[in-house]
């Protein structure tokens, strides 16, 4: 499988995503992008829930929904997709 992901059953490539063509990231709500950034930074579900004043179950639901929307196979793939699409931003740093 080429690197990239799937959107509505259609494979999209890194070049398409980086060119802004039909990116699955366009389908993410602002709250989902916020949670994606926090997940990618290494924050635990409970810490994200506390920071955003949500229940851990709600954060898990967002997390699984984001993975489904982006076609991520696992969390490592999710972080790679976010990083390669520039979602993490220039000032991004991992928090162990």
Short mmCIF file of C-alpha atoms in Angstrom, two decimals:
data_model
loop_
_atom_site.label_atom_id
_atom_site.label_comp_id
_atom_site.label_asym_id
_atom_site.label_seq_id
_atom_site.Cartn_x
_atom_site.Cartn_y
_atom_site.Cartn_z
CA UNK A 1 0.00 0.00 0.00
CA UNK A 2 1.43 3.41 -0.91
CA UNK A 3 2.10 5.78 1.95
CA UNK A 4 -0.83 8.04 2.66
CA UNK A 5 -4.26 6.99 3.77
CA UNK A 6 -7.77 6.39 2.63
CA UNK A 7 -10.67 8.75 2.28
CA UNK A 8 -14.14 7.47 1.52
CA UNK A 9 -12.61 4.27 0.18
CA UNK A 10 -10.26 6.15 -2.18
CA UNK A 11 -6.54 6.07 -1.56
CA UNK A 12 -4.89 9.48 -1.24
CA UNK A 13 -1.15 10.01 -1.54
CA UNK A 14 1.28 12.20 0.36
CA UNK A 15 1.65 14.51 -2.64
CA UNK A 16 -2.11 15.03 -2.84
CA UNK A 17 -2.31 15.69 0.88
CA UNK A 18 0.62 18.09 0.93
CA UNK A 19 -0.84 19.93 -2.06
CA UNK A 20 -4.07 20.33 -0.10
CA UNK A 21 -6.08 18.23 -2.52
CA UNK A 22 -9.01 16.52 -0.86
CA UNK A 23 -7.18 15.92 2.40
CA UNK A 24 -8.99 13.90 5.06
CA UNK A 25 -7.73 16.51 7.52
CA UNK A 26 -10.26 18.85 5.96
CA UNK A 27 -12.97 16.65 7.47
CA UNK A 28 -11.72 17.12 11.03
CA UNK A 29 -13.57 19.52 13.31
CA UNK A 30 -11.47 22.05 15.26
CA UNK A 31 -11.92 19.98 18.45
CA UNK A 32 -10.69 16.87 16.63
CA UNK A 33 -7.59 18.71 15.41
CA UNK A 34 -6.97 19.88 18.98
CA UNK A 35 -7.25 16.33 20.31
CA UNK A 36 -5.09 15.01 17.47
CA UNK A 37 -2.32 17.46 18.44
CA UNK A 38 -2.52 16.41 22.09
CA UNK A 39 -2.54 12.68 21.26
CA UNK A 40 0.43 13.18 18.93
CA UNK A 41 2.29 15.03 21.69
CA UNK A 42 2.11 11.88 23.79
CA UNK A 43 -0.47 13.02 26.32
CA UNK A 44 -2.48 10.26 27.97
CA UNK A 45 -6.24 10.10 27.52
CA UNK A 46 -6.83 11.09 31.14
CA UNK A 47 -4.54 14.12 30.86
CA UNK A 48 -6.27 15.26 27.66
CA UNK A 49 -9.66 14.81 29.32
CA UNK A 50 -8.62 16.90 32.30
CA UNK A 51 -7.05 19.63 30.15
CA UNK A 52 -10.14 19.93 27.93
CA UNK A 53 -12.71 19.36 30.68
CA UNK A 54 -14.05 16.21 29.01
CA UNK A 55 -14.56 12.67 30.23
CA UNK A 56 -11.87 10.12 29.32
CA UNK A 57 -14.52 8.18 27.37
CA UNK A 58 -15.30 11.26 25.26
CA UNK A 59 -11.59 11.68 24.48
CA UNK A 60 -11.37 8.00 23.51
CA UNK A 61 -14.38 8.42 21.22
CA UNK A 62 -12.76 11.42 19.54
CA UNK A 63 -9.47 9.51 19.23
CA UNK A 64 -11.11 6.50 17.55
CA UNK A 65 -13.18 8.77 15.31
CA UNK A 66 -10.09 10.68 14.18
CA UNK A 67 -8.28 7.42 13.38
CA UNK A 68 -11.27 6.26 11.34
CA UNK A 69 -11.57 9.54 9.44
CA UNK A 70 -7.87 9.57 8.57
CA UNK A 71 -7.63 5.85 7.85
CA UNK A 72 -4.87 5.44 10.44
CA UNK A 73 -3.99 1.82 11.13
CA UNK A 74 -2.64 2.56 14.62
CA UNK A 75 -1.48 5.47 16.79
CA UNK A 76 1.98 5.58 15.23
CA UNK A 77 0.40 5.92 11.80
CA UNK A 78 -1.93 8.60 13.17
CA UNK A 79 1.03 10.65 14.45
CA UNK A 80 2.87 10.20 11.15
CA UNK A 81 -0.18 11.42 9.20
CA UNK A 82 -0.56 14.43 11.48
CA UNK A 83 3.14 15.31 11.28
CA UNK A 84 3.39 14.92 7.52
CA UNK A 85 0.30 17.08 7.01
CA UNK A 86 1.73 19.87 9.16
CA UNK A 87 -1.00 19.64 11.79
CA UNK A 88 1.52 19.64 14.60
CA UNK A 89 2.99 23.04 13.71
CA UNK A 90 6.50 24.44 13.89
CA UNK A 91 6.50 24.83 17.68
CA UNK A 92 5.38 21.26 18.29
CA UNK A 93 7.29 19.16 20.77
CA UNK A 94 6.69 15.72 22.19
CA UNK A 95 5.84 15.48 25.88
CA UNK A 96 7.05 12.21 27.43
#
